[in-house]
Amino acid sequence: EKLWVPQNTQAEVEQDQYLSYFPPSSRFNQVILTSKTSGANVLTKDSLIEAMTMHSQIEDGSIDDDEGVTYTYTDLCTKAGGSCATQDFSDPICTCLVLSVLKMWNYDMDTLQADD
């Protein structure tokens, strides 16, 4: 927030007051992929397979906090649902807010690889 609000101003005071009443519950990040070849199409099957591989690595990863508690991606994601094409909420990734073209293949490598 300090990046976007001028320091030592009324705007900073109001921003702090606002955040005291409405603390942020989520922080959103983006991953923007580019082709290995400058200007090449990133929507080729090979590029999408690489993107799916990276998505799977992120989804399958975990992190430990200072107290030794382990968190997975689905523990920390913003719960919004609707991220999977099938709306299968038994799959934890489907409960997370994820916006990606990979939804077309339901975040499933086999489905992507079988698609012609």
CSV table of C-alpha atoms in Angstrom, one decimal, residues 31-95:
chain,number,residue,atom,x,y,z
A,31,VAL,CA,2.1,-15.0,-13.6
A,32,ILE,CA,2.5,-13.8,-17.1
A,33,LEU,CA,4.1,-16.3,-19.4
A,34,THR,CA,6.0,-15.4,-22.5
A,35,SER,CA,7.4,-17.6,-25.3
A,36,LYS,CA,11.0,-18.7,-25.2
A,37,THR,CA,11.3,-17.3,-28.7
A,38,SER,CA,10.6,-13.6,-28.9
A,39,GLY,CA,7.2,-12.9,-30.4
A,40,ALA,CA,6.2,-16.5,-30.8
A,41,ASN,CA,2.7,-17.7,-30.0
A,42,VAL,CA,2.3,-18.9,-26.4
A,43,LEU,CA,-1.0,-20.6,-27.2
A,44,THR,CA,0.7,-23.6,-29.0
A,45,LYS,CA,0.2,-27.0,-27.5
A,46,ASP,CA,3.8,-27.2,-26.4
A,47,SER,CA,3.7,-23.8,-24.7
A,48,LEU,CA,0.4,-24.8,-22.9
A,49,ILE,CA,2.0,-28.0,-21.7
A,50,GLU,CA,4.9,-26.1,-20.2
A,51,ALA,CA,2.4,-23.7,-18.6
A,52,MET,CA,0.4,-26.7,-17.2
A,53,THR,CA,3.7,-28.2,-15.8
A,54,MET,CA,4.4,-24.9,-14.0
A,55,HIS,CA,0.9,-24.7,-12.7
A,56,SER,CA,1.1,-28.2,-11.4
A,57,GLN,CA,4.4,-27.4,-9.6
A,58,ILE,CA,2.8,-24.4,-8.0
A,59,GLU,CA,-0.3,-26.3,-7.0
A,60,ASP,CA,1.7,-29.2,-5.6
A,61,GLY,CA,4.1,-27.1,-3.6
A,62,SER,CA,4.1,-26.3,0.1
A,63,ILE,CA,5.8,-23.9,2.4
A,64,ASP,CA,6.6,-24.0,6.2
A,65,ASP,CA,6.2,-21.0,8.4
A,66,ASP,CA,8.5,-20.0,11.3
A,67,GLU,CA,6.6,-22.2,13.6
A,68,GLY,CA,6.9,-25.3,11.4
A,69,VAL,CA,3.3,-25.3,10.2
A,70,THR,CA,3.1,-26.5,6.6
A,71,TYR,CA,0.8,-24.8,4.1
A,72,THR,CA,-0.2,-25.9,0.6
A,73,TYR,CA,-1.4,-23.7,-2.2
A,74,THR,CA,-5.0,-24.6,-1.5
A,75,ASP,CA,-4.5,-23.7,2.2
A,76,LEU,CA,-3.5,-20.2,1.2
A,77,CYS,CA,-5.4,-19.4,-2.0
A,78,THR,CA,-8.4,-17.1,-2.1
A,79,LYS,CA,-11.5,-19.3,-1.9
A,80,ALA,CA,-13.9,-18.3,-4.7
A,81,GLY,CA,-14.6,-21.5,-6.6
A,82,GLY,CA,-15.3,-21.6,-10.3
A,83,SER,CA,-11.7,-22.2,-11.3
A,84,CYS,CA,-12.4,-25.6,-12.9
A,85,ALA,CA,-14.4,-26.2,-16.0
A,86,THR,CA,-16.3,-29.1,-14.4
A,87,GLN,CA,-17.0,-27.3,-11.1
A,88,ASP,CA,-15.8,-30.5,-9.3
A,89,PHE,CA,-15.3,-29.0,-5.8
A,90,SER,CA,-13.9,-32.3,-4.5
A,91,ASP,CA,-10.7,-31.2,-6.3
A,92,PRO,CA,-9.2,-28.6,-4.0
A,93,ILE,CA,-7.9,-26.4,-6.8
A,94,CYS,CA,-11.5,-25.9,-7.9
A,95,THR,CA,-12.2,-24.0,-4.7
